[in-house]
């Protein structure tokens, strides 16, 4: 997690200078690709996963400004550090509204983190956005005791970006 946190921090600084740079996060393996294909029909086996400065900036700035407007919680670099866990061990995966988009959700005690990736150019899957929503109290109260701190429950709306 610390490595991805550092990558996100560096990419955010690059974006704030008005530049863009992408970083590879490795290849999509067979188990993960099978889960994605089963839920979305998209075959991303051996695609290169990447994240770029503009998308980190989008998540850190746009989704922090929307906190009161649409009920999102502020996203932090510590949340960004969970990126790999969210996409490799999600609680939910589904097809996004744009062609090639994949939505991953992972619930934690302090909120549900959502990552949107998009399969592009036939061999790459890129991070497009990330946000955090509060876990409803009724779900948090009923599941924290039995889930080891993770909550299960409602998913974020697909229409968010």
Coordinates of C-alpha atoms in Angstrom, one line a residue:
X1 CA 0.0 0.0 0.0
X2 CA 2.8 2.4 0.8
X3 CA 4.3 2.1 -2.7
X4 CA 1.0 3.0 -4.4
X5 CA 0.5 5.8 -1.8
X6 CA 3.9 7.2 -2.8
X7 CA 3.1 6.8 -6.6
X8 CA -0.2 8.7 -6.1
X9 CA 1.5 11.4 -4.1
X10 CA 4.1 11.9 -6.8
X11 CA 1.6 11.8 -9.6
X12 CA -0.6 14.4 -7.8
X13 CA 2.4 16.7 -7.6
X14 CA 3.2 16.2 -11.3
X15 CA -0.4 17.1 -12.2
X16 CA -0.4 20.2 -10.0
X17 CA 2.6 21.4 -12.2
X18 CA 0.3 21.0 -15.3
X19 CA 2.1 17.9 -16.5
X20 CA 0.9 14.3 -17.0
X21 CA 2.7 11.1 -16.5
X22 CA 1.5 7.5 -16.3
X23 CA 2.9 4.7 -14.1
X24 CA 2.4 0.9 -14.7
X25 CA 1.0 -1.0 -11.8
X26 CA 1.7 -4.4 -13.3
X27 CA -0.3 -6.9 -15.4
X28 CA -3.8 -8.3 -14.7
X29 CA -3.5 -11.9 -13.7
X30 CA -5.8 -14.9 -14.5
X31 CA -7.9 -14.9 -11.3
X32 CA -8.7 -11.2 -11.4
X33 CA -9.3 -11.3 -15.2
X34 CA -11.7 -14.3 -14.7
X35 CA -13.7 -12.3 -12.1
X36 CA -13.9 -9.3 -14.3
X37 CA -15.0 -11.3 -17.3
X38 CA -17.7 -13.1 -15.3
X39 CA -19.2 -9.8 -14.1
X40 CA -18.7 -7.6 -17.1
X41 CA -17.9 -9.7 -20.1
X42 CA -14.6 -7.9 -20.6
X43 CA -11.5 -9.9 -21.1
X44 CA -8.6 -8.1 -19.6
X45 CA -6.2 -11.0 -19.1
X46 CA -2.5 -9.8 -19.2
X47 CA -3.6 -6.2 -19.7
X48 CA -1.2 -3.7 -18.2
X49 CA -2.8 -1.7 -15.4
X50 CA -1.8 1.9 -15.1
X51 CA -2.6 5.2 -13.4
X52 CA -1.8 8.7 -14.5
X53 CA -1.3 12.1 -12.9
X54 CA -4.5 13.7 -14.4
X55 CA -6.7 10.9 -13.0
X56 CA -5.1 11.1 -9.5
X57 CA -5.7 14.9 -9.6
X58 CA -9.3 14.3 -10.7
X59 CA -9.9 12.0 -7.7
X60 CA -8.1 14.1 -5.2
X61 CA -9.7 17.4 -6.2
X62 CA -13.1 16.8 -7.9
X63 CA -14.2 14.1 -5.5
X64 CA -13.1 16.1 -2.5
X65 CA -15.1 19.2 -3.6
X66 CA -18.3 17.0 -4.1
X67 CA -18.3 15.9 -0.5
X68 CA -21.3 18.0 0.6
X69 CA -22.9 18.2 -2.9
X70 CA -23.5 14.4 -3.4
X71 CA -22.6 12.8 -0.1
X72 CA -19.1 11.7 -0.9
X73 CA -16.4 11.6 1.8
X74 CA -13.0 13.2 1.2
X75 CA -10.6 10.9 -0.5
X76 CA -7.0 10.9 0.8
X77 CA -3.7 9.5 -0.2
X78 CA -4.3 6.7 2.3
X79 CA -7.5 5.8 0.4
X80 CA -5.5 5.9 -2.9
X81 CA -3.0 3.5 -1.3
X82 CA -5.8 0.9 -1.2
X83 CA -6.1 0.9 -5.0
X84 CA -4.6 -2.5 -5.6
X85 CA -6.6 -4.1 -2.9
X86 CA -9.8 -2.6 -4.3
X87 CA -9.3 -3.9 -7.8
X88 CA -7.8 -7.3 -6.9
X89 CA -10.2 -8.1 -4.0
X90 CA -13.4 -6.1 -4.6
X91 CA -16.7 -6.7 -2.9
X92 CA -18.4 -5.9 -6.2
X93 CA -17.5 -5.6 -9.9
X94 CA -19.8 -4.3 -12.6
X95 CA -19.7 -2.8 -16.1
X96 CA -19.6 1.0 -16.0
X97 CA -21.7 3.3 -18.2
X98 CA -18.9 4.0 -20.8
X99 CA -17.7 1.3 -23.2
X100 CA -14.8 -0.7 -21.6
X101 CA -15.3 0.7 -18.1
X102 CA -15.1 -1.5 -15.1
X103 CA -16.3 -0.4 -11.6
X104 CA -14.8 -2.0 -8.5
X105 CA -16.2 -1.4 -5.0
X106 CA -14.6 -2.3 -1.7
X107 CA -16.3 -1.6 1.7
X108 CA -14.3 -0.5 4.7
X109 CA -15.4 0.5 8.2
X110 CA -15.0 4.2 7.3
X111 CA -16.7 4.1 3.8
X112 CA -17.0 2.4 0.4
X113 CA -14.2 3.1 -2.0
X114 CA -15.0 2.9 -5.7
X115 CA -12.5 2.7 -8.5
X116 CA -13.4 3.1 -12.2
X117 CA -11.0 1.6 -14.7
X118 CA -11.3 1.6 -18.5
X119 CA -9.9 -1.0 -20.9
X120 CA -8.2 0.9 -23.8
X121 CA -6.1 0.1 -26.9
X122 CA -6.7 -3.7 -26.5
X123 CA -3.9 -4.2 -23.9
X124 CA -4.2 -1.6 -21.2
X125 CA -6.6 -0.9 -18.3
X126 CA -6.3 2.6 -16.9
X127 CA -7.5 4.1 -13.7
X128 CA -10.1 6.8 -14.6
X129 CA -11.5 7.8 -11.2
X130 CA -11.8 7.0 -7.5
X131 CA -14.2 8.2 -4.8
X132 CA -15.5 7.4 -1.4
X133 CA -19.0 7.2 0.0
X134 CA -20.1 6.8 3.6
X135 CA -21.3 3.3 4.6
X136 CA -25.0 3.7 5.8
X137 CA -25.2 3.4 9.6
X138 CA -27.7 0.5 9.4
X139 CA -25.2 -1.5 7.4
X140 CA -22.2 -0.5 9.5
X141 CA -24.0 -1.4 12.7
X142 CA -25.2 -4.8 11.4
X143 CA -21.9 -6.0 9.9
X144 CA -18.9 -4.5 11.7
X145 CA -19.0 -7.1 14.5
X146 CA -19.0 -10.0 12.1
X147 CA -16.8 -8.8 9.2
X148 CA -13.5 -8.0 10.8
X149 CA -14.0 -4.3 10.3
X150 CA -15.2 -4.4 6.7
X151 CA -18.8 -3.7 5.9
X152 CA -21.0 -5.2 3.2
X153 CA -24.0 -3.5 1.8
X154 CA -25.2 -1.0 -0.7
X155 CA -23.2 -0.1 -3.8
X156 CA -22.4 3.3 -5.2
X157 CA -24.4 4.5 -8.1
X158 CA -22.9 3.7 -11.5
X159 CA -23.6 7.2 -12.8
X160 CA -21.0 8.9 -10.6
X161 CA -17.6 9.7 -12.1

